[in-house]
Amino acid sequence: MLKLRNTLTRAEEEFAPLEGNTVRMYACGPTVYDYGHIGNFRTFVAVDVLRRYLRYLGYEVHHVMNITDVDDKIIRGMLQSGKSLRDYTEFYTQAFLEDSRSLGIEQPEVMPRATDHIPEMIDLMNRLAESGHTYKSEGSLYFSIGSFPTYGKLSGLKVEGNISGARVDVDEYEKADARDFVLWKEPKEEGEPRWPSPFGEGRPGWHLECSAMSMKYLGESFDIHSGGVDLIFPHHENEIAQSEGATGKPFVHFWVHAEFLLVEGEKMSKSKGNYYTVRDLLAKGHSPMAIRYLLLSVPYRTQLNFTMEGLRGAETALEGLRNLRRRASEFSGESGTHARVQDALTQARENFEAGMNDDLNTSNALAAVHDLRRDVNTAMDAGEFGMGDCDAVLGLLDRVNSVLGVLPKEEESLDPAFVAEIEAMIEQRNTARRDRDFARADEIRNELATRGIVLEDTPQGTKWKRK
Ligand code: AMP
Ligand code: ZN
């Protein structure tokens, strides 16, 4: 049974979907004003592991991740660049998708852009205005936090004293600056993007975007909402106020927050300049899978200090797993299984699942896989390993890799020269069969079998796979 730490209740709780077998989850996506850094990708990898593990457990996952393509930072960058809002944000959206692909992050089912959802945001503001949660001041629309008695329940903030009328216009601010926050902003500068609305021309605040998009695609109450810990306040606190203020229903069942990636003890961030992008590291010759491995090697709720030495360590650990898979897939020997290997497999699967069920403790889950690596290598060295063991090891590696995503898909890991040779032999066999030289055709099939390749003749032609 999967337990997840819920920021809202400050407890680890057993996870079950609100309805049926489908998990509806929302992750705050990137703000596309620059390339993402690997701190951002630590959070996105953590969310990817969560989605993959939910599927491993047999759930259907409906995962929505927005693209924030209008906010204070974007407008600043866009005005400086002289580009249109769409051109400016599209470039960084594509860069984000490329980096995500290279880190093996699966694409969420829906990736809505904020600027494509202005009508939904206006609807939400109308509902909030009708229920007395808003007021207009100096051309902008604000959410009155005094109108929502449980404001602060996610972050533990106590709203004390008379805050009425004190307002904050920026998208990001600290707890000490908790004030009525802006829903819809009046343009201040020439060239700022703007949309018509019943509240005047303007643009949405960041918080409003996520409430409107998550409820559009997932309903008014859904299972999981995630992001980095820096989003707890004010972003997620404000999303709760907006959504629950409008619907009167609980917005999200589980709030899941990933801890920071640090550099020399400080949060990796654009503003501190202490960051690496995925591209920076690839240009230095590091492999994307080692970056992914490093980012998930520590449980998501523990801070992770980034060092080049750590990245090299991840490369070595990953090489051990790649070697294990290569060795097992090239193994040929007696059929049958060995009790010691079968026990090691059972143990590895149980420990892997126990680790993941414990609030996604990826470090324990990885330790289980490395224990298996050691046991299998020992058994192979001792000649106590059979073809049945081999299939089971490869099967379990595939299963755990469906969650961790650190090993390339097997066909991608094949050497292209090897693939070309196999395909040439299959072609020769097809020619022999056309010439009715079945002895030669069988000879080629047997030769391939000794190299660990099995053939399947289908109406679409001959397919092959490794044993
Ligand atoms: P942004 O593109 O700034 O909206 O951030 C995207 C995601 O990255 C958010 O979920 C942030 O909480 C997260 N994030 C930002 N910095 C870090 C960091 N140093 N470590 C982990 N996650 C981070
Ligand atoms: Zn968000």
Short mmCIF file of C-alpha atoms and ligand atoms in Angstrom, two decimals:
data_model
loop_
_atom_site.label_atom_id
_atom_site.label_comp_id
_atom_site.label_asym_id
_atom_site.label_seq_id
_atom_site.Cartn_x
_atom_site.Cartn_y
_atom_site.Cartn_z
CA MET A 1 0.00 0.00 0.00
CA LEU A 2 1.47 3.34 -1.07
CA LYS A 3 1.86 5.92 1.67
CA LEU A 4 2.42 9.52 0.72
CA ARG A 5 3.28 12.43 2.93
CA ASN A 6 0.44 14.93 2.61
CA THR A 7 1.59 18.51 3.20
CA LEU A 8 -2.00 19.47 4.09
CA THR A 9 -2.36 17.04 7.00
CA ARG A 10 1.39 16.92 7.80
CA ALA A 11 1.09 13.11 7.96
CA GLU A 12 1.91 10.09 5.87
CA GLU A 13 -1.37 8.71 4.60
CA GLU A 14 -2.37 5.65 2.62
CA PHE A 15 -3.10 6.66 -0.90
CA ALA A 16 -6.32 5.71 -2.68
CA PRO A 17 -7.98 7.59 -5.56
CA LEU A 18 -11.13 9.55 -4.78
CA GLU A 19 -13.02 7.77 -7.56
CA GLY A 20 -12.52 4.39 -9.20
CA ASN A 21 -9.11 3.32 -10.42
CA THR A 22 -8.01 6.59 -12.02
CA VAL A 23 -5.63 8.97 -10.30
CA ARG A 24 -6.22 12.59 -11.25
CA MET A 25 -3.09 14.59 -10.62
CA TYR A 26 -1.87 18.09 -11.35
CA ALA A 27 1.70 19.30 -11.31
CA CYS A 28 2.66 22.93 -11.52
CA GLY A 29 4.68 23.12 -14.70
CA PRO A 30 7.50 25.37 -15.80
CA THR A 31 7.41 29.13 -16.06
CA VAL A 32 8.77 29.47 -19.56
CA TYR A 33 10.99 32.56 -19.41
CA ASP A 34 14.37 30.77 -19.67
CA TYR A 35 15.87 27.26 -19.78
CA GLY A 36 14.95 25.15 -16.77
CA HIS A 37 17.77 24.29 -14.35
CA ILE A 38 18.35 20.86 -12.86
CA GLY A 39 16.74 22.05 -9.59
CA ASN A 40 13.48 22.48 -11.51
CA PHE A 41 14.06 19.08 -13.08
CA ARG A 42 14.56 17.47 -9.70
CA THR A 43 10.92 18.29 -8.99
CA PHE A 44 9.77 17.18 -12.46
CA VAL A 45 11.67 13.88 -12.17
CA ALA A 46 10.08 13.33 -8.73
CA VAL A 47 6.61 13.88 -10.21
CA ASP A 48 7.50 11.54 -13.10
CA VAL A 49 8.53 8.80 -10.65
CA LEU A 50 5.25 9.29 -8.76
CA ARG A 51 3.22 8.96 -11.96
CA ARG A 52 5.18 5.91 -13.08
CA TYR A 53 4.82 4.21 -9.70
CA LEU A 54 1.07 4.83 -9.64
CA ARG A 55 0.90 3.01 -12.97
CA TYR A 56 3.15 0.22 -11.66
CA LEU A 57 0.55 -0.23 -8.91
CA GLY A 58 -2.13 -0.68 -11.56
CA TYR A 59 -3.81 2.73 -11.50
CA GLU A 60 -4.74 4.70 -14.58
CA VAL A 61 -3.14 8.11 -14.35
CA HIS A 62 -4.60 11.31 -15.71
CA HIS A 63 -1.84 13.83 -15.24
CA VAL A 64 -2.11 17.49 -16.13
CA MET A 65 0.89 19.80 -16.11
CA ASN A 66 0.43 23.41 -17.08
CA ILE A 67 2.79 25.68 -18.91
CA THR A 68 2.87 29.07 -17.19
CA ASP A 69 3.23 31.33 -20.20
CA VAL A 70 2.28 34.63 -18.61
CA ASP A 71 3.53 35.99 -15.28
CA ASP A 72 5.70 38.82 -13.94
CA LYS A 73 9.03 37.21 -14.91
CA ILE A 74 7.85 36.29 -18.40
CA ILE A 75 6.56 39.77 -19.11
CA ARG A 76 9.87 41.28 -18.03
CA GLY A 77 11.79 38.89 -20.30
CA MET A 78 9.43 39.33 -23.20
CA LEU A 79 9.58 43.14 -23.07
CA GLN A 80 13.38 42.98 -23.06
CA SER A 81 13.50 40.51 -25.94
CA GLY A 82 11.22 42.55 -28.19
CA LYS A 83 9.40 39.34 -29.19
CA SER A 84 5.68 38.59 -28.98
CA LEU A 85 4.53 36.75 -25.86
CA ARG A 86 3.80 33.57 -27.88
CA ASP A 87 7.15 33.59 -29.71
CA TYR A 88 9.07 34.25 -26.52
CA THR A 89 7.37 31.51 -24.49
CA GLU A 90 7.15 28.95 -27.32
CA PHE A 91 10.94 28.85 -27.60
CA TYR A 92 11.38 27.99 -23.91
CA THR A 93 8.41 25.60 -23.94
CA GLN A 94 10.08 23.57 -26.69
CA ALA A 95 13.39 23.68 -24.80
CA PHE A 96 11.61 22.38 -21.69
CA LEU A 97 10.04 19.52 -23.65
CA GLU A 98 13.40 18.58 -25.18
CA ASP A 99 15.12 18.56 -21.77
CA SER A 100 12.26 16.53 -20.31
CA ARG A 101 12.56 13.96 -23.09
CA SER A 102 16.30 13.63 -22.65
CA LEU A 103 15.77 12.97 -18.91
CA GLY A 104 13.21 10.27 -19.73
CA ILE A 105 10.31 12.25 -18.25
CA GLU A 106 7.03 10.95 -19.63
CA GLN A 107 4.78 13.54 -21.15
CA PRO A 108 1.68 14.22 -19.02
CA GLU A 109 -1.69 13.49 -20.65
CA VAL A 110 -2.58 17.20 -20.85
CA MET A 111 -0.24 20.20 -20.96
CA PRO A 112 -2.41 23.32 -21.04
CA ARG A 113 -0.98 26.79 -21.62
CA ALA A 114 -2.25 29.52 -19.33
CA THR A 115 -2.94 32.00 -22.13
CA ASP A 116 -5.26 29.48 -23.81
CA HIS A 117 -7.47 29.47 -20.70
CA ILE A 118 -8.39 33.11 -20.11
CA PRO A 119 -12.18 32.39 -20.41
CA GLU A 120 -11.94 29.73 -17.66
CA MET A 121 -10.07 32.21 -15.46
CA ILE A 122 -12.74 34.85 -16.04
CA ASP A 123 -15.45 32.31 -15.08
CA LEU A 124 -13.60 31.54 -11.87
CA MET A 125 -13.28 35.25 -11.01
CA ASN A 126 -16.99 35.71 -11.68
CA ARG A 127 -17.80 32.91 -9.24
CA LEU A 128 -15.49 34.39 -6.63
CA ALA A 129 -16.94 37.86 -7.13
CA GLU A 130 -20.50 36.51 -6.76
CA SER A 131 -19.62 34.78 -3.50
CA GLY A 132 -18.07 37.91 -1.98
CA HIS A 133 -14.39 36.93 -2.08
CA THR A 134 -13.12 39.76 -4.27
CA TYR A 135 -12.85 43.51 -4.52
CA LYS A 136 -11.52 45.89 -7.09
CA SER A 137 -8.90 48.47 -6.35
CA GLU A 138 -6.93 50.75 -8.66
CA GLY A 139 -8.01 48.82 -11.74
CA SER A 140 -7.05 45.33 -10.46
CA LEU A 141 -9.15 42.58 -8.86
CA TYR A 142 -8.04 41.13 -5.50
CA PHE A 143 -8.92 38.09 -3.43
CA SER A 144 -9.78 39.07 0.12
CA ILE A 145 -8.05 36.53 2.37
CA GLY A 146 -10.22 37.63 5.29
CA SER A 147 -13.20 36.18 3.38
CA PHE A 148 -11.71 32.68 3.51
CA PRO A 149 -11.45 31.65 7.18
CA THR A 150 -9.14 28.67 6.62
CA TYR A 151 -6.55 30.71 4.69
CA GLY A 152 -3.14 29.43 5.79
CA LYS A 153 -4.14 25.79 6.36
CA LEU A 154 -1.61 24.37 3.89
CA SER A 155 1.43 26.40 4.88
CA GLY A 156 0.58 26.74 8.58
CA LEU A 157 0.48 30.51 8.28
CA LYS A 158 -1.47 32.35 10.99
CA VAL A 159 -3.14 35.40 9.57
CA GLU A 160 -3.26 37.76 12.52
CA GLY A 161 -4.26 41.37 13.05
CA ASN A 162 -6.17 43.47 10.67
CA ILE A 163 -5.01 42.61 7.21
CA SER A 164 -8.07 43.99 5.51
CA GLY A 165 -7.23 46.25 2.63
CA ALA A 166 -3.48 45.48 2.58
CA ARG A 167 -2.68 44.14 -0.88
CA VAL A 168 0.11 42.49 -2.80
CA ASP A 169 0.46 42.73 -6.57
CA VAL A 170 3.43 40.51 -7.31
CA ASP A 171 3.11 36.79 -8.09
CA GLU A 172 5.84 35.70 -5.67
CA TYR A 173 6.18 36.88 -2.07
CA GLU A 174 7.06 35.61 1.38
CA LYS A 175 4.81 34.63 4.27
CA ALA A 176 5.60 37.87 6.05
CA ASP A 177 3.96 39.68 3.14
CA ALA A 178 0.72 37.70 3.27
CA ARG A 179 -1.93 40.11 2.04
CA ASP A 180 -4.94 40.14 -0.20
CA PHE A 181 -3.51 38.88 -3.46
CA VAL A 182 -4.15 39.88 -7.01
CA LEU A 183 -6.36 37.80 -9.33
CA TRP A 184 -6.44 40.07 -12.35
CA LYS A 185 -3.91 42.82 -12.93
CA GLU A 186 -4.37 46.09 -14.67
CA PRO A 187 -1.54 46.68 -17.19
CA LYS A 188 1.10 49.04 -15.86
CA GLU A 189 3.45 49.28 -18.82
CA GLU A 190 3.17 49.89 -22.50
CA GLY A 191 3.35 46.59 -24.40
CA GLU A 192 2.19 44.37 -21.50
CA PRO A 193 -0.07 41.57 -22.74
CA ARG A 194 -3.73 42.13 -21.88
CA TRP A 195 -7.14 40.55 -22.38
CA PRO A 196 -10.64 42.05 -22.06
CA SER A 197 -12.69 40.95 -19.03
CA PRO A 198 -15.70 42.11 -16.99
CA PHE A 199 -13.13 43.48 -14.51
CA GLY A 200 -11.40 45.61 -17.10
CA GLU A 201 -8.53 44.92 -19.46
CA GLY A 202 -5.77 43.05 -17.79
CA ARG A 203 -3.95 39.78 -17.28
CA PRO A 204 -4.26 36.92 -14.81
CA GLY A 205 -2.15 36.45 -11.69
CA TRP A 206 -0.12 33.21 -11.57
CA HIS A 207 -2.23 31.59 -8.84
CA LEU A 208 -5.48 32.04 -10.73
CA GLU A 209 -4.04 30.22 -13.75
CA CYS A 210 -3.42 26.96 -11.92
CA SER A 211 -6.80 26.91 -10.12
CA ALA A 212 -8.66 27.43 -13.39
CA MET A 213 -6.67 24.90 -15.44
CA SER A 214 -6.56 22.15 -12.83
CA MET A 215 -10.32 22.27 -12.21
CA LYS A 216 -11.08 22.41 -15.92
CA TYR A 217 -9.24 19.16 -16.67
CA LEU A 218 -9.53 17.28 -13.37
CA GLY A 219 -12.77 18.45 -11.76
CA GLU A 220 -13.41 20.57 -8.66
CA SER A 221 -11.91 17.92 -6.32
CA PHE A 222 -9.03 15.73 -7.42
CA ASP A 223 -6.38 13.39 -6.01
CA ILE A 224 -2.89 14.87 -6.09
CA HIS A 225 -1.38 18.31 -6.59
CA SER A 226 2.40 18.61 -6.68
CA GLY A 227 5.30 20.99 -7.04
CA GLY A 228 8.46 22.05 -5.24
CA VAL A 229 8.31 23.13 -1.57
CA ASP A 230 8.72 26.77 -2.60
CA LEU A 231 5.22 26.60 -4.09
CA ILE A 232 3.51 25.80 -0.76
CA PHE A 233 3.34 29.50 -0.01
CA PRO A 234 1.93 31.60 -1.54
CA HIS A 235 1.11 29.70 -4.75
CA HIS A 236 -0.67 26.62 -3.44
CA GLU A 237 -2.18 28.39 -0.43
CA ASN A 238 -3.73 30.86 -2.86
CA GLU A 239 -4.91 28.12 -5.21
CA ILE A 240 -6.80 26.53 -2.29
CA ALA A 241 -8.39 29.87 -1.36
CA GLN A 242 -9.50 30.52 -4.94
CA SER A 243 -10.76 27.02 -5.71
CA GLU A 244 -12.47 26.24 -2.42
CA GLY A 245 -13.72 29.85 -2.19
CA ALA A 246 -15.51 29.33 -5.52
CA THR A 247 -16.74 25.73 -5.15
CA GLY A 248 -17.13 25.19 -1.41
CA LYS A 249 -15.60 21.72 -1.95
CA PRO A 250 -12.22 20.32 -0.88
CA PHE A 251 -9.90 21.15 -3.78
CA VAL A 252 -7.15 18.53 -3.49
CA HIS A 253 -6.87 15.32 -1.47
CA PHE A 254 -3.05 14.95 -1.39
CA TRP A 255 -0.56 17.82 -1.61
CA VAL A 256 2.89 16.46 -2.46
CA HIS A 257 5.97 18.71 -2.38
CA ALA A 258 9.52 17.95 -3.50
CA GLU A 259 12.47 19.33 -1.54
CA PHE A 260 15.16 21.48 -3.06
CA LEU A 261 18.23 20.66 -5.01
CA LEU A 262 21.02 22.60 -3.32
CA VAL A 263 24.41 23.81 -4.45
CA GLU A 264 26.88 24.29 -1.63
CA GLY A 265 24.05 24.33 0.86
CA GLU A 266 21.92 26.89 -0.99
CA LYS A 267 18.82 26.41 -3.13
CA MET A 268 19.74 26.14 -6.81
CA SER A 269 18.01 29.10 -8.44
CA LYS A 270 18.18 31.48 -11.34
CA SER A 271 18.32 34.52 -9.08
CA LYS A 272 21.40 33.23 -7.19
CA GLY A 273 23.17 32.31 -10.43
CA ASN A 274 24.27 28.96 -8.86
CA TYR A 275 22.60 26.73 -11.41
CA TYR A 276 23.23 24.25 -14.20
CA THR A 277 20.84 23.57 -17.02
CA VAL A 278 20.48 20.06 -18.45
CA ARG A 279 22.22 21.39 -21.57
CA ASP A 280 25.20 22.67 -19.55
CA LEU A 281 25.79 19.20 -18.15
CA LEU A 282 25.30 17.37 -21.45
CA ALA A 283 27.81 19.75 -23.06
CA LYS A 284 30.33 18.73 -20.39
CA GLY A 285 29.89 15.11 -21.51
CA HIS A 286 27.56 13.84 -18.76
CA SER A 287 24.82 11.45 -19.79
CA PRO A 288 21.17 12.44 -19.35
CA MET A 289 20.41 9.13 -17.61
CA ALA A 290 23.13 9.83 -15.01
CA ILE A 291 21.52 13.21 -14.32
CA ARG A 292 18.15 11.48 -13.87
CA TYR A 293 19.73 8.81 -11.68
CA LEU A 294 21.35 11.44 -9.46
CA LEU A 295 18.13 13.46 -9.15
CA LEU A 296 16.11 10.45 -8.02
CA SER A 297 18.81 8.78 -5.94
CA VAL A 298 17.64 10.60 -2.81
CA PRO A 299 13.98 10.50 -1.62
CA TYR A 300 12.08 13.48 -2.96
CA ARG A 301 11.42 14.89 0.49
CA THR A 302 15.12 15.10 1.37
CA GLN A 303 17.28 17.95 0.16
CA LEU A 304 19.94 16.89 -2.31
CA ASN A 305 23.26 18.66 -2.61
CA PHE A 306 24.44 18.77 -6.21
CA THR A 307 28.15 18.14 -6.89
CA MET A 308 30.07 16.99 -9.96
CA GLU A 309 31.44 14.18 -7.84
CA GLY A 310 27.89 13.06 -7.07
CA LEU A 311 27.11 13.09 -10.77
CA ARG A 312 30.15 10.94 -11.55
CA GLY A 313 29.07 8.57 -8.75
CA ALA A 314 25.62 8.31 -10.39
CA GLU A 315 27.28 7.45 -13.70
CA THR A 316 29.24 4.61 -12.04
CA ALA A 317 26.20 3.23 -10.21
CA LEU A 318 24.20 3.32 -13.41
CA GLU A 319 26.98 1.58 -15.34
CA GLY A 320 26.69 -1.28 -12.84
CA LEU A 321 23.00 -1.68 -13.71
CA ARG A 322 23.65 -1.40 -17.45
CA ASN A 323 26.31 -4.10 -17.19
CA LEU A 324 23.97 -6.35 -15.29
CA ARG A 325 21.35 -6.07 -17.99
CA ARG A 326 23.90 -6.57 -20.77
CA ARG A 327 25.38 -9.59 -19.04
CA ALA A 328 21.97 -11.14 -18.44
CA SER A 329 20.75 -10.50 -21.97
CA GLU A 330 23.89 -12.03 -23.47
CA PHE A 331 23.80 -15.02 -21.14
CA SER A 332 23.33 -18.41 -22.63
CA GLY A 333 23.52 -21.60 -20.65
CA GLU A 334 21.48 -24.37 -19.15
CA SER A 335 17.74 -23.98 -18.84
CA GLY A 336 16.15 -23.93 -15.42
CA THR A 337 16.47 -21.79 -12.30
CA HIS A 338 18.47 -21.74 -9.06
CA ALA A 339 16.89 -21.27 -5.65
CA ARG A 340 19.44 -18.66 -4.54
CA VAL A 341 18.76 -16.46 -7.56
CA GLN A 342 14.99 -16.89 -7.23
CA ASP A 343 15.18 -15.90 -3.54
CA ALA A 344 17.28 -12.86 -4.41
CA LEU A 345 14.68 -11.86 -7.00
CA THR A 346 11.80 -12.17 -4.53
CA GLN A 347 13.74 -10.18 -1.96
CA ALA A 348 14.64 -7.47 -4.48
CA ARG A 349 11.04 -7.05 -5.63
CA GLU A 350 9.74 -6.90 -2.06
CA ASN A 351 12.38 -4.39 -0.98
CA PHE A 352 11.87 -2.28 -4.07
CA GLU A 353 8.13 -2.07 -3.43
CA ALA A 354 8.56 -1.53 0.31
CA GLY A 355 10.89 1.39 -0.48
CA MET A 356 8.54 2.93 -3.02
CA ASN A 357 5.48 2.40 -0.81
CA ASP A 358 7.26 4.29 1.96
CA ASP A 359 6.54 7.75 0.53
CA LEU A 360 8.55 6.95 -2.62
CA ASN A 361 11.83 6.21 -0.90
CA THR A 362 13.80 5.88 -4.13
CA SER A 363 17.05 5.48 -2.27
CA ASN A 364 15.87 2.24 -0.64
CA ALA A 365 14.28 1.12 -3.90
CA LEU A 366 17.61 1.60 -5.71
CA ALA A 367 19.46 -0.21 -2.93
CA ALA A 368 17.20 -3.24 -3.56
CA VAL A 369 18.16 -3.23 -7.24
CA HIS A 370 21.88 -2.98 -6.43
CA ASP A 371 21.58 -5.89 -3.99
CA LEU A 372 20.10 -7.92 -6.82
CA ARG A 373 22.95 -6.87 -9.12
CA ARG A 374 25.49 -8.13 -6.62
CA ASP A 375 23.69 -11.45 -6.04
CA VAL A 376 23.18 -12.13 -9.75
CA ASN A 377 26.79 -11.33 -10.62
CA THR A 378 27.94 -13.69 -7.88
CA ALA A 379 25.64 -16.47 -9.10
CA MET A 380 26.80 -16.04 -12.69
CA ASP A 381 30.46 -16.07 -11.66
CA ALA A 382 29.83 -19.29 -9.74
CA GLY A 383 28.01 -20.89 -12.69
CA GLU A 384 24.86 -21.16 -10.58
CA PHE A 385 22.60 -19.41 -13.01
CA GLY A 386 20.19 -20.75 -15.63
CA MET A 387 18.13 -19.44 -18.53
CA GLY A 388 15.03 -19.34 -16.30
CA ASP A 389 16.92 -17.08 -13.86
CA CYS A 390 18.01 -14.94 -16.75
CA ASP A 391 14.44 -14.32 -17.98
CA ALA A 392 13.32 -13.50 -14.45
CA VAL A 393 16.20 -11.05 -13.88
CA LEU A 394 15.52 -9.27 -17.17
CA GLY A 395 11.79 -9.21 -16.38
CA LEU A 396 12.34 -7.65 -12.95
CA LEU A 397 14.81 -5.10 -14.33
CA ASP A 398 12.17 -4.05 -16.87
CA ARG A 399 9.55 -3.73 -14.11
CA VAL A 400 11.67 -1.57 -11.83
CA ASN A 401 12.88 0.44 -14.79
CA SER A 402 9.28 1.22 -15.73
CA VAL A 403 9.33 3.28 -12.50
CA LEU A 404 12.91 4.53 -12.31
CA GLY A 405 13.37 5.07 -16.06
CA VAL A 406 17.18 5.10 -15.80
CA LEU A 407 18.00 2.31 -18.25
CA PRO A 408 17.39 2.98 -21.93
CA LYS A 409 14.78 0.79 -23.60
CA GLU A 410 16.47 -2.48 -24.53
CA GLU A 411 16.23 -2.06 -28.29
CA GLU A 412 17.87 1.37 -27.97
CA SER A 413 20.80 -0.15 -26.12
CA LEU A 414 21.61 -2.56 -28.96
CA ASP A 415 24.71 -1.85 -30.96
CA PRO A 416 23.64 -0.69 -34.47
CA ALA A 417 26.28 -2.93 -36.14
CA PHE A 418 24.86 -5.94 -34.27
CA VAL A 419 21.31 -5.04 -35.37
CA ALA A 420 22.44 -4.67 -39.02
CA GLU A 421 24.09 -8.10 -38.91
CA ILE A 422 20.97 -9.77 -37.46
CA GLU A 423 18.79 -8.13 -40.08
CA ALA A 424 21.11 -9.24 -42.89
CA MET A 425 20.89 -12.85 -41.63
CA ILE A 426 17.10 -12.67 -41.51
CA GLU A 427 17.12 -11.43 -45.10
CA GLN A 428 19.32 -14.40 -46.16
CA ARG A 429 16.91 -16.75 -44.40
CA ASN A 430 13.96 -15.20 -46.25
CA THR A 431 15.77 -15.63 -49.57
CA ALA A 432 16.51 -19.30 -48.71
CA ARG A 433 12.84 -19.85 -47.89
CA ARG A 434 11.72 -18.24 -51.15
CA ASP A 435 14.13 -20.58 -52.96
CA ARG A 436 12.61 -23.47 -50.97
CA ASP A 437 16.04 -24.19 -49.45
CA PHE A 438 14.56 -25.03 -46.04
CA ALA A 439 17.72 -26.70 -44.76
CA ARG A 440 19.65 -23.44 -45.23
CA ALA A 441 16.79 -21.44 -43.69
CA ASP A 442 16.81 -23.67 -40.59
CA GLU A 443 20.56 -23.40 -40.36
CA ILE A 444 20.32 -19.61 -40.19
CA ARG A 445 17.53 -19.78 -37.62
CA ASN A 446 19.71 -22.04 -35.42
CA GLU A 447 22.71 -19.81 -35.83
CA LEU A 448 20.63 -16.84 -34.66
CA ALA A 449 19.32 -18.90 -31.73
CA THR A 450 22.84 -19.56 -30.51
CA ARG A 451 23.35 -15.79 -30.49
CA GLY A 452 20.29 -15.37 -28.29
CA ILE A 453 17.91 -14.21 -31.03
CA VAL A 454 14.46 -15.74 -31.49
CA LEU A 455 12.44 -15.29 -34.67
CA GLU A 456 8.73 -15.00 -35.14
CA ASP A 457 7.23 -15.21 -38.63
CA THR A 458 4.14 -12.98 -38.82
CA PRO A 459 1.92 -11.88 -41.74
CA GLN A 460 3.81 -8.54 -41.53
CA GLY A 461 7.16 -10.28 -41.95
CA THR A 462 9.78 -11.81 -39.68
CA LYS A 463 10.16 -10.21 -36.23
CA TRP A 464 13.04 -10.86 -33.86
CA LYS A 465 13.79 -10.36 -30.22
CA ARG A 466 16.39 -11.28 -27.66
CA LYS A 467 15.70 -14.30 -25.53
P1 AMP B 1 9.35 27.42 -12.10
O1 AMP B 1 9.69 27.13 -13.55
O2 AMP B 1 10.22 28.45 -11.49
O3 AMP B 1 7.87 27.72 -11.93
O4 AMP B 1 9.66 26.10 -11.28
C1 AMP B 1 9.28 24.83 -11.71
C2 AMP B 1 9.34 23.85 -10.56
O5 AMP B 1 10.69 23.70 -10.07
C3 AMP B 1 8.50 24.25 -9.35
O6 AMP B 1 7.76 23.10 -8.92
C4 AMP B 1 9.53 24.66 -8.32
O7 AMP B 1 9.06 24.45 -7.02
C5 AMP B 1 10.68 23.74 -8.64
N1 AMP B 1 12.01 24.21 -8.19
C6 AMP B 1 12.58 25.43 -8.34
N2 AMP B 1 13.84 25.45 -7.82
C7 AMP B 1 14.08 24.20 -7.34
C8 AMP B 1 15.21 23.57 -6.69
N3 AMP B 1 16.35 24.21 -6.44
N4 AMP B 1 15.08 22.26 -6.34
C9 AMP B 1 13.94 21.57 -6.59
N5 AMP B 1 12.86 22.11 -7.20
C10 AMP B 1 12.91 23.41 -7.57
ZN ZN B 2 0.78 26.20 -10.23
#
